[in-house]
Tab-separated table of C-alpha atoms in Angstrom:
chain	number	residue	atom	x	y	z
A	1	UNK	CA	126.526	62.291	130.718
A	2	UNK	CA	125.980	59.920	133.694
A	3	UNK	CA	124.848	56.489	133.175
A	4	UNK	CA	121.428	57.361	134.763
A	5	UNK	CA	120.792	60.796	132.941
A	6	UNK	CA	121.653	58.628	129.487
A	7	UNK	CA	119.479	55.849	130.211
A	8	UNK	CA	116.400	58.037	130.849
A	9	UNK	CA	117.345	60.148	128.015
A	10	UNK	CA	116.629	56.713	125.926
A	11	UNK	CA	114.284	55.732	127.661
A	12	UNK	CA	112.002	59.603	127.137
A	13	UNK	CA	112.663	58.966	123.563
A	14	UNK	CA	110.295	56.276	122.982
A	15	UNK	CA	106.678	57.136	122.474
A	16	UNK	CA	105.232	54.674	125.286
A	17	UNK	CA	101.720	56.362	125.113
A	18	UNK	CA	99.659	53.855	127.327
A	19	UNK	CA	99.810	50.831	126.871
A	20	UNK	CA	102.089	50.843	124.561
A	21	UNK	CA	105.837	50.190	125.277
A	22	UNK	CA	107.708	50.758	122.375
A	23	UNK	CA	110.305	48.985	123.423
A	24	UNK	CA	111.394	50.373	126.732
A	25	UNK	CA	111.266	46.829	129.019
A	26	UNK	CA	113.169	45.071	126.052
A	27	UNK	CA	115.955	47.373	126.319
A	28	UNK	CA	115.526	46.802	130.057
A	29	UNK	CA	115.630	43.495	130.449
A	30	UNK	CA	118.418	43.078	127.255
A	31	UNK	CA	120.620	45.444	130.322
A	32	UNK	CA	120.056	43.349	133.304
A	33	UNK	CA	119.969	40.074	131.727
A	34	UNK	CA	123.753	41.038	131.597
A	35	UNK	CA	124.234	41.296	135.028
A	36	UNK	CA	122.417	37.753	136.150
A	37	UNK	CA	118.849	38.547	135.959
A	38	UNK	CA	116.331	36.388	135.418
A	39	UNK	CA	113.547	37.524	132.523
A	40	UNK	CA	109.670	36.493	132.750
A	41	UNK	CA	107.420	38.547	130.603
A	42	UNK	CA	103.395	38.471	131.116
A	43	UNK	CA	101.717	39.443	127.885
A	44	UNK	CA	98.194	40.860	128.543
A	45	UNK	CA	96.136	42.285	125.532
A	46	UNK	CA	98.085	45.226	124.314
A	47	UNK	CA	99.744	45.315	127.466
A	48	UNK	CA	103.526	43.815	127.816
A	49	UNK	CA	104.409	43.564	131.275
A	50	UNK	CA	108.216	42.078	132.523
A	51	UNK	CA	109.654	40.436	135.856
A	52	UNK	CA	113.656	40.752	136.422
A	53	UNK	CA	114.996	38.784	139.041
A	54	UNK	CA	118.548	38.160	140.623
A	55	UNK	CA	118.268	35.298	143.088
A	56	UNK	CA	115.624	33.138	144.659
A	57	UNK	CA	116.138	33.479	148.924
A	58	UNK	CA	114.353	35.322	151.374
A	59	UNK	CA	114.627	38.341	151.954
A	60	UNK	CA	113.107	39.713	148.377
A	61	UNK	CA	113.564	43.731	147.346
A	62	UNK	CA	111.203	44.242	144.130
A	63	UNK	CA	111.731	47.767	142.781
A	64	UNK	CA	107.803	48.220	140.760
A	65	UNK	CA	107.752	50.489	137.882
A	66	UNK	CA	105.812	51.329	134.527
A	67	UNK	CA	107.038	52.382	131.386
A	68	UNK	CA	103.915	53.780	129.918
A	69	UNK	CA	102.973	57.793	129.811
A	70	UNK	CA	100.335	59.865	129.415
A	71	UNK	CA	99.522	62.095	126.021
A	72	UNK	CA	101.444	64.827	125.968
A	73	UNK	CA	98.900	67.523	124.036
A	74	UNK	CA	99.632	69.681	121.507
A	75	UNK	CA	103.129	69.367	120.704
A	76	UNK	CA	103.065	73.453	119.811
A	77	UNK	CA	102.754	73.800	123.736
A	78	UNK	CA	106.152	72.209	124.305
A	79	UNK	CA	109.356	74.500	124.271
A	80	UNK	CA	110.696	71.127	122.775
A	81	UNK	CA	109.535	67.823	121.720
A	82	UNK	CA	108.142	65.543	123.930
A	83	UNK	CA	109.720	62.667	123.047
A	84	UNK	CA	113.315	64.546	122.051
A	85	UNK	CA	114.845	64.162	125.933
A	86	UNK	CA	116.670	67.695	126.107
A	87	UNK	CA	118.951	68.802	128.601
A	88	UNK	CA	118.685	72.514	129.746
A	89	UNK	CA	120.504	74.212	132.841
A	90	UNK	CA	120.773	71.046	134.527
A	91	UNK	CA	117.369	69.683	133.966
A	92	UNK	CA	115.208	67.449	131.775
A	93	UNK	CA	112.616	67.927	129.386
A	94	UNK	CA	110.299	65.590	128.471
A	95	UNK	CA	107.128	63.165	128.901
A	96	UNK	CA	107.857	60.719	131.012
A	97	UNK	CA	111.187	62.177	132.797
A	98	UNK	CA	109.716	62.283	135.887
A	99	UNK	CA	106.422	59.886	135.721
A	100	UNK	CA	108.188	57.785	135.863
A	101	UNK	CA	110.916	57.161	133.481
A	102	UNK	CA	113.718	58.914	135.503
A	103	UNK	CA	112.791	56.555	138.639
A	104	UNK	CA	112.849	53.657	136.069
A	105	UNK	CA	116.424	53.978	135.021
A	106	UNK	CA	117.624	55.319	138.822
A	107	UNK	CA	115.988	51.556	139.588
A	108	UNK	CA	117.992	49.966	136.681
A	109	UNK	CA	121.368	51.749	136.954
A	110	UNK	CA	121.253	50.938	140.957
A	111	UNK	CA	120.329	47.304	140.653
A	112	UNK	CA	123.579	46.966	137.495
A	113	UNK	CA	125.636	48.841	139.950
A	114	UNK	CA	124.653	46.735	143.340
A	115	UNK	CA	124.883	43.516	141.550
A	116	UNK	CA	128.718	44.454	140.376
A	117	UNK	CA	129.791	45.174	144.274
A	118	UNK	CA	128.066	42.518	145.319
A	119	UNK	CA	127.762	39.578	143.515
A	120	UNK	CA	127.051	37.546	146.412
A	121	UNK	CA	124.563	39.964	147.689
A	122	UNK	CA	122.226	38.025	150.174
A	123	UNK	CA	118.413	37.408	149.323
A	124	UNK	CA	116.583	38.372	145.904
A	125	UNK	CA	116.617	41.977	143.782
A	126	UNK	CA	114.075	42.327	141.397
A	127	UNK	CA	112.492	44.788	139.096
A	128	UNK	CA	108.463	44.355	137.774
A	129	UNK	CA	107.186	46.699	134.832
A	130	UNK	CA	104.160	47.237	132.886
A	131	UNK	CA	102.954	49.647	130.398
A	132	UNK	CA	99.576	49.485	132.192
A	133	UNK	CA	99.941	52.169	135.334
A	134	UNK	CA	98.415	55.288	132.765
A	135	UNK	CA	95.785	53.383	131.799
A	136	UNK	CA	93.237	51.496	133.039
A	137	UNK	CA	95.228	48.959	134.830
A	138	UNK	CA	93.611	45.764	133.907
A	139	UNK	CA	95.801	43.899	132.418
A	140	UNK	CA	99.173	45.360	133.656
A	141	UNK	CA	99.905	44.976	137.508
A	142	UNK	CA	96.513	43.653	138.203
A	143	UNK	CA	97.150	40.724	136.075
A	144	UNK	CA	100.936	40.110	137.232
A	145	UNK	CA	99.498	40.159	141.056
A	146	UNK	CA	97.283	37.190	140.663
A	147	UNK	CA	100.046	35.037	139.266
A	148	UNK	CA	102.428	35.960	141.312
A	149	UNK	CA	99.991	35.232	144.624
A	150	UNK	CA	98.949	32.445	143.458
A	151	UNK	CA	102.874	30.922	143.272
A	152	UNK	CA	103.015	32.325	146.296
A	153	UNK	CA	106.268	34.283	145.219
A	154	UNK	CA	105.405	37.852	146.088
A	155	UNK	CA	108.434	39.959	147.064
A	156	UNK	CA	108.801	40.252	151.498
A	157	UNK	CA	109.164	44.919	150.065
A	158	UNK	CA	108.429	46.174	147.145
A	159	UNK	CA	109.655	49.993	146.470
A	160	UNK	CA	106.955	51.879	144.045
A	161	UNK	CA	108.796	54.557	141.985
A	162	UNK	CA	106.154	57.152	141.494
A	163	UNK	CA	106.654	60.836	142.044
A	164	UNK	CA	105.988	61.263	145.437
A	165	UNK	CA	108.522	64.602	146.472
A	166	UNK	CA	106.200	67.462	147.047
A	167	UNK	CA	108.049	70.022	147.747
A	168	UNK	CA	111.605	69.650	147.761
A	169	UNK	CA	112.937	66.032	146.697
A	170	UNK	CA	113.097	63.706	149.249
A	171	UNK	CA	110.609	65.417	151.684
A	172	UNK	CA	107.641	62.458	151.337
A	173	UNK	CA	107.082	58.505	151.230
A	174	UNK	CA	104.010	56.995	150.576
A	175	UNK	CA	103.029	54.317	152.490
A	176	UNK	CA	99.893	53.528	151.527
A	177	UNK	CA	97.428	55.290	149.023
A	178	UNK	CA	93.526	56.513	149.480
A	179	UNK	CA	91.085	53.915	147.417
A	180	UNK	CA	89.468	55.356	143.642
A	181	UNK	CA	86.349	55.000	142.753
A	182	UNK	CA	84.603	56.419	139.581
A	183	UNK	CA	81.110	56.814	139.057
A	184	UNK	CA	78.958	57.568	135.982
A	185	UNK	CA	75.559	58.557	136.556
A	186	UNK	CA	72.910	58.790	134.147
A	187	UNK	CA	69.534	60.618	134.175
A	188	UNK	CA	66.112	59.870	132.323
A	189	UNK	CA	63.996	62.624	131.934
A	190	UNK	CA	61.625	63.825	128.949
A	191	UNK	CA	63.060	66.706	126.437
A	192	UNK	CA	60.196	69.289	125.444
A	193	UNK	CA	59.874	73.125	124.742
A	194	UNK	CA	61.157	75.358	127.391
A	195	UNK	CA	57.582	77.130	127.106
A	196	UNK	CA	55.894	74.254	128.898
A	197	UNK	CA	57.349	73.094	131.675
A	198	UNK	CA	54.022	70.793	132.612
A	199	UNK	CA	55.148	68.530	129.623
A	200	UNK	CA	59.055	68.115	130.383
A	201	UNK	CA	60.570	66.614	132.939
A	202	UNK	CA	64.472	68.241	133.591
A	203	UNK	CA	66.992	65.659	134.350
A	204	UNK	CA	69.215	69.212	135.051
A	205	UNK	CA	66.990	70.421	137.467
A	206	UNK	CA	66.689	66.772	139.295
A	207	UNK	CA	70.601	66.529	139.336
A	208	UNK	CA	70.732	69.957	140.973
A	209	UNK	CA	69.887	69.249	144.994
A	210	UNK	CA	71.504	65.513	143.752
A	211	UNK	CA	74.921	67.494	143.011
A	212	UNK	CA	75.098	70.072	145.636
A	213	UNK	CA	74.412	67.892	148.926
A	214	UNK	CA	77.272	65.139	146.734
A	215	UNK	CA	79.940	67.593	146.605
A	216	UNK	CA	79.004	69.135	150.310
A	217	UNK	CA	78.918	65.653	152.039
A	218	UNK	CA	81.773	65.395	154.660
A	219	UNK	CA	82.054	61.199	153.985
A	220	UNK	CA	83.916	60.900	157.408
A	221	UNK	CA	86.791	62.478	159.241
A	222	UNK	CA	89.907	60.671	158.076
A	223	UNK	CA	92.403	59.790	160.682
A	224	UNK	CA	96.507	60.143	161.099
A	225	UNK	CA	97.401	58.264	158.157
A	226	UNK	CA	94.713	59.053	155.502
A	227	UNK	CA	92.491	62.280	154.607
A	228	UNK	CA	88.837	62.418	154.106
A	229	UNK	CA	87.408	61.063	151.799
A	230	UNK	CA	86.857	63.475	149.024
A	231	UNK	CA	84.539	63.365	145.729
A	232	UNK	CA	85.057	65.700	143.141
A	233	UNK	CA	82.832	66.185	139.934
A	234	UNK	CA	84.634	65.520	136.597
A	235	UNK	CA	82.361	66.032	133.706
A	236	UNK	CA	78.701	66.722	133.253
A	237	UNK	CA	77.108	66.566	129.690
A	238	UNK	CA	73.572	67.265	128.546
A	239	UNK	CA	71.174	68.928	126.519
A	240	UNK	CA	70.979	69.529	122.450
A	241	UNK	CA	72.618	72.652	122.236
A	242	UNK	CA	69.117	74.722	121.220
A	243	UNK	CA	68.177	77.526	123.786
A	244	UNK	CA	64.270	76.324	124.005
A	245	UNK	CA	64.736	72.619	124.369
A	246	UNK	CA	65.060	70.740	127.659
A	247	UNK	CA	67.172	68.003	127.706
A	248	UNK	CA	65.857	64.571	127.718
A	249	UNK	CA	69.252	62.854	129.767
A	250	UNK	CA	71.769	64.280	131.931
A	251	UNK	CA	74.966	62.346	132.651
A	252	UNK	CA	77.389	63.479	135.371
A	253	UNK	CA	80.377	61.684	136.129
A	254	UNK	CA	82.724	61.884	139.472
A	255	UNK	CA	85.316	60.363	141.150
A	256	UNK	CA	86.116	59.730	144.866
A	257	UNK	CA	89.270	58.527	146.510
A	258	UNK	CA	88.028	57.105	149.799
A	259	UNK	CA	90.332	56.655	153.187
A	260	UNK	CA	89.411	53.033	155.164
A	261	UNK	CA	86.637	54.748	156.673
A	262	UNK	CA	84.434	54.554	153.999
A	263	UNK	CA	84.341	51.612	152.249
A	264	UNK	CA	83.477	51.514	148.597
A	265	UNK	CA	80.266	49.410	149.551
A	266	UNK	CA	79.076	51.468	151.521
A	267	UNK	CA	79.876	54.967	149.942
A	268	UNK	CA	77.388	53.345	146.829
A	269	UNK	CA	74.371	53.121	149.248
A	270	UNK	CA	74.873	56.145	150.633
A	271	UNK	CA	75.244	57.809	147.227
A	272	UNK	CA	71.958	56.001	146.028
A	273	UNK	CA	69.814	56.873	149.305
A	274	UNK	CA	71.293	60.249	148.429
A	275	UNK	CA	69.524	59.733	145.096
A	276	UNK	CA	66.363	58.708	146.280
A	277	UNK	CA	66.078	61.388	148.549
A	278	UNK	CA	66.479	64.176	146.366
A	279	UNK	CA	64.027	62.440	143.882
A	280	UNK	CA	65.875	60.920	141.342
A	281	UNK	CA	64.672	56.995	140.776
A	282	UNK	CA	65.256	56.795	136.810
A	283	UNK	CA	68.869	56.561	136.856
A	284	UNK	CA	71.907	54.230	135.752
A	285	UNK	CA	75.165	53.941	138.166
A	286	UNK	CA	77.810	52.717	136.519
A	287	UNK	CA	80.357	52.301	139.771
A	288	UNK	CA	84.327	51.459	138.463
A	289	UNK	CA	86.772	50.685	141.620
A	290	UNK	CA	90.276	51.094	140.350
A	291	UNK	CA	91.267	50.528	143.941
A	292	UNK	CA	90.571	49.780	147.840
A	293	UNK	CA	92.666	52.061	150.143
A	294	UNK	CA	95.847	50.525	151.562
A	295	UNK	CA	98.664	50.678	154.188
A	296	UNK	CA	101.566	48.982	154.409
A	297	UNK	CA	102.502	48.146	158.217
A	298	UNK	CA	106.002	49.843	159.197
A	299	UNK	CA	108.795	47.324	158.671
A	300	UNK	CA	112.035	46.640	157.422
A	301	UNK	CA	111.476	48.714	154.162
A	302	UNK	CA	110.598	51.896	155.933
A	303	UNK	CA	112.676	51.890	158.532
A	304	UNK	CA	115.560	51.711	155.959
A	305	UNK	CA	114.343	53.937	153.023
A	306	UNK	CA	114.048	56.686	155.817
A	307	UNK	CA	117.619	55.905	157.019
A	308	UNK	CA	119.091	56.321	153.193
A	309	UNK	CA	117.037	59.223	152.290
A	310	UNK	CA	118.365	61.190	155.258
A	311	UNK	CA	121.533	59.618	154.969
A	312	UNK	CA	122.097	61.373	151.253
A	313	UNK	CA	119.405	63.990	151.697
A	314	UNK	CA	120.074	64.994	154.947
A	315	UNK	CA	116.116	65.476	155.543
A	316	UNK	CA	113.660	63.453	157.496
A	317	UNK	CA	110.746	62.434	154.882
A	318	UNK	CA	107.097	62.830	155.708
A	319	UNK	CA	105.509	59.101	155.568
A	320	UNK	CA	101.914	59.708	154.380
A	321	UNK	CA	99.215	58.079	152.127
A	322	UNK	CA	98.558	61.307	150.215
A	323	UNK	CA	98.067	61.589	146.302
A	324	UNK	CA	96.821	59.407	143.736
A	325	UNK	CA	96.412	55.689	142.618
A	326	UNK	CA	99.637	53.291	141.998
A	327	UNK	CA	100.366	50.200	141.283
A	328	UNK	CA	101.341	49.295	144.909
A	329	UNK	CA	98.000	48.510	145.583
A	330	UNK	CA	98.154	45.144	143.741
A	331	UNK	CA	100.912	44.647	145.431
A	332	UNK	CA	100.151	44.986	149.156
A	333	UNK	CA	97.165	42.985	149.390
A	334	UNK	CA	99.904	39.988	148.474
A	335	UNK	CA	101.342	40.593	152.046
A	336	UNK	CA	104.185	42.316	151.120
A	337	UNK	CA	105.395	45.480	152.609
A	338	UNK	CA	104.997	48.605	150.043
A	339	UNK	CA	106.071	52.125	150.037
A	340	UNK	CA	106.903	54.411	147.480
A	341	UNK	CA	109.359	57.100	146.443
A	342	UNK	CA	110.635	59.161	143.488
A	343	UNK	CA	111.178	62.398	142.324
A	344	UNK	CA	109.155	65.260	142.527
A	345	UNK	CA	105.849	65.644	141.451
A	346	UNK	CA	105.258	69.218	140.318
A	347	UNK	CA	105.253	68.512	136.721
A	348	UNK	CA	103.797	65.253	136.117
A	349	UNK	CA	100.792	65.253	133.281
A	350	UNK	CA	102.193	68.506	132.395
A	351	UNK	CA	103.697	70.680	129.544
A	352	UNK	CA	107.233	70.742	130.076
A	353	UNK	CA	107.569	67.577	132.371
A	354	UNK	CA	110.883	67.704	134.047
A	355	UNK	CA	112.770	66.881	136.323
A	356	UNK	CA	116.603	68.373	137.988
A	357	UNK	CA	119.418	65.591	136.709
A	358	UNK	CA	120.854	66.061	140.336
A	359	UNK	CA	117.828	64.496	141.895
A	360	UNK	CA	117.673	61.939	139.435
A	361	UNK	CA	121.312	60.693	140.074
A	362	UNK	CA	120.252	61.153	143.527
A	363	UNK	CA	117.724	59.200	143.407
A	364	UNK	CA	119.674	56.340	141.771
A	365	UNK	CA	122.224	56.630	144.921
A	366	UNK	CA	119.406	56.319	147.255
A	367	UNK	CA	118.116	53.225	145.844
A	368	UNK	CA	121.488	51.438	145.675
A	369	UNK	CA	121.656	51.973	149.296
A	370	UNK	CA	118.709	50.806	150.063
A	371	UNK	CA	119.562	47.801	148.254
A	372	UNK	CA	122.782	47.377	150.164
A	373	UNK	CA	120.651	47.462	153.013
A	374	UNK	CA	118.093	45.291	152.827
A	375	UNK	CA	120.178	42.886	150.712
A	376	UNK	CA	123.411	43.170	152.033
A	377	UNK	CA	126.617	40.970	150.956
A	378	UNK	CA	126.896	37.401	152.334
């Protein structure tokens, strides 16, 4: 078993359900401290959080990762335990292998094995985790950020390790992410018998027009770097459950992730003259921004995590700004340059989570080159 494949194997067998860690950055930071590495933890809440750094010059390489997972449902749904890490036909099984506990240990096998070739290496390598990313990411990167800007030590590139392979590993970088914004909307209205319709007033039948011209709105075109902005409808809950009772309130809650084009200020006004219009002035907006979309401008980073990927992959990645949230948009704003790669995506949040032990030694190989790279030997 390779060094990678057992650390992740250790590393799946904790129960990190956000925001706990269960240990996971201890055992980290117990590794590198080994190899010269410098240990700060930030304790938020519930939330344990841990900077690793080897070095103080410019330039600074921060690999960002989190050490937190999702629920993994029923465990009768799994063809093996969640958290018992199994290997089968060169692949594996289980929550967290590939978001993003596989890219976790490629990060902390590549900086142990970097550091031993070059212990003079030039400039500053660094790791930053939290058990905040599944969350809601309040007191995890968030937090970390605002110290670290206001030291004014934020890393010159910071490599995000979430899933970003599509199709084939290797075949996408992010380099920037669409903004998130969720929205719970509540609607008054006044519950009565079905049988008199002068004497109710249906929140359900208000939301309707509301709900159809929300989800048909084109919000604005997008450009080369970032899609449309998009809203889909997540839950909608009303009514008592009786067949001849209107309900009195109607809640509906959605979720858009926003390109630079529309800004979250002004997708609320639009949303709320969308309200008025269609005749709906009793309501509550509740409006949550988990974050403002991003790019990184191409630099140093980029140009060399494309070099190393098609140096071991022998494929030229797609650079886009596709998927979800990460944690690189605390990051960015801090001036530093941000992109992100990992394994492959196509069973994250899923039964079965896997991922293929040759792209996660890969994937370790890839990172100590970009290390070698950007931090090269004095």
């Amino acid at each position: 078993m390779s060094e990678v494949l057992s650390l992740a194997c250790e590393l799946v067998s904790r129960a990190s359900l956000t925001p706990e860690d269960a240990g996971c950055q201890r055992l980290i930071a117990e590794r590198l401290a080994l190899a010269g590495f410098d240990v700060e933890w930030f304790y938020c809440g519930e939330v344990t959080n841990v900077l690793l750094t080897r070095g103080n010059a410019s330039p600074s390489l921060w690999f960002l990762g989190h050490t937190d997972v999702v629920p993994p449902g029923p465990e009768s749904d799994w063809s093996s335990p969640p958290f018992e890490p199994e290997v089968r036909d060169g692949v594996l099984y289980g929550r967290g292998a590939t978001d993003m506990k596989g890219a976790v240990s490629s990060m902390v096998i590549a900086l142990e094995a970097f550091t031993i070739a070059n212990p003079q290496h030039s400039g500053q390598a660094g790791l930053l985790l939290t058990s905040d990313e599944e969350g809601i990411a309040v007191d995890g990167i968030r937090r970390v950020a605002e110290l670290i800007g206001q030291r004014g030590l934020a890393p010159d590139y910071c490599l995000v390790g979430e899933p970003s392979s599509q199709e084939v590993f290797g075949d996408t970088v992010r380099i920037g992410r669409r903004g998130s914004i969720a929205a719970r909307l509540l609607v008054d209205g006044i519950q009565g018998h079905t049988a008199f319709p002068h004497t109710i007033d249906n929140p359900v039948h208000r939301l309707a027009p509301f709900l159809a011209e929300l989800v048909s709105t084109q919000w604005d075109q997008g450009d080369e770097n970032f899609p449309p902005t998009h809203c889909q409808v997540s839950n909608f809950i009303s009514g008592t459950g009786a067949e001849n009772i209107t309900p009195g309130h109607a809640e509906v809650m959605f979720n858009l992730r926003n390109s630079p084009h529309s800004s979250s200020e002004r997708l609320r006004t639009r949303i709320e003259d969308m309200l008025q219009r269609n005749g709906i002035e009793k309501y509550d907006l509740q409006w949550r921004i988990s974050g403002e979309p991003f790019q990184s401008a191409s630099g140093a980073l980029r140009k060399a995590l494309g070099e190393v990927i098609q140096e071991h992959l022998k494929i030229r990645p797609e650079m886009n700004t596709g998927g979800g949230t990460s944690d690189g948009r605390f990051i960015a704003p801090l001036g530093s340059e941000v992109a992100e790669f990992g394994l492959l995506n196509q069973t994250i949040h899923k039964v079965d989570e896997n991922t293929a032990i040759a792209d996660l030694e890969k994937l370790q190989e890839i990172y100590t080159s970009l290390l070698e790279k950007l931090l090269p030997a004095r």
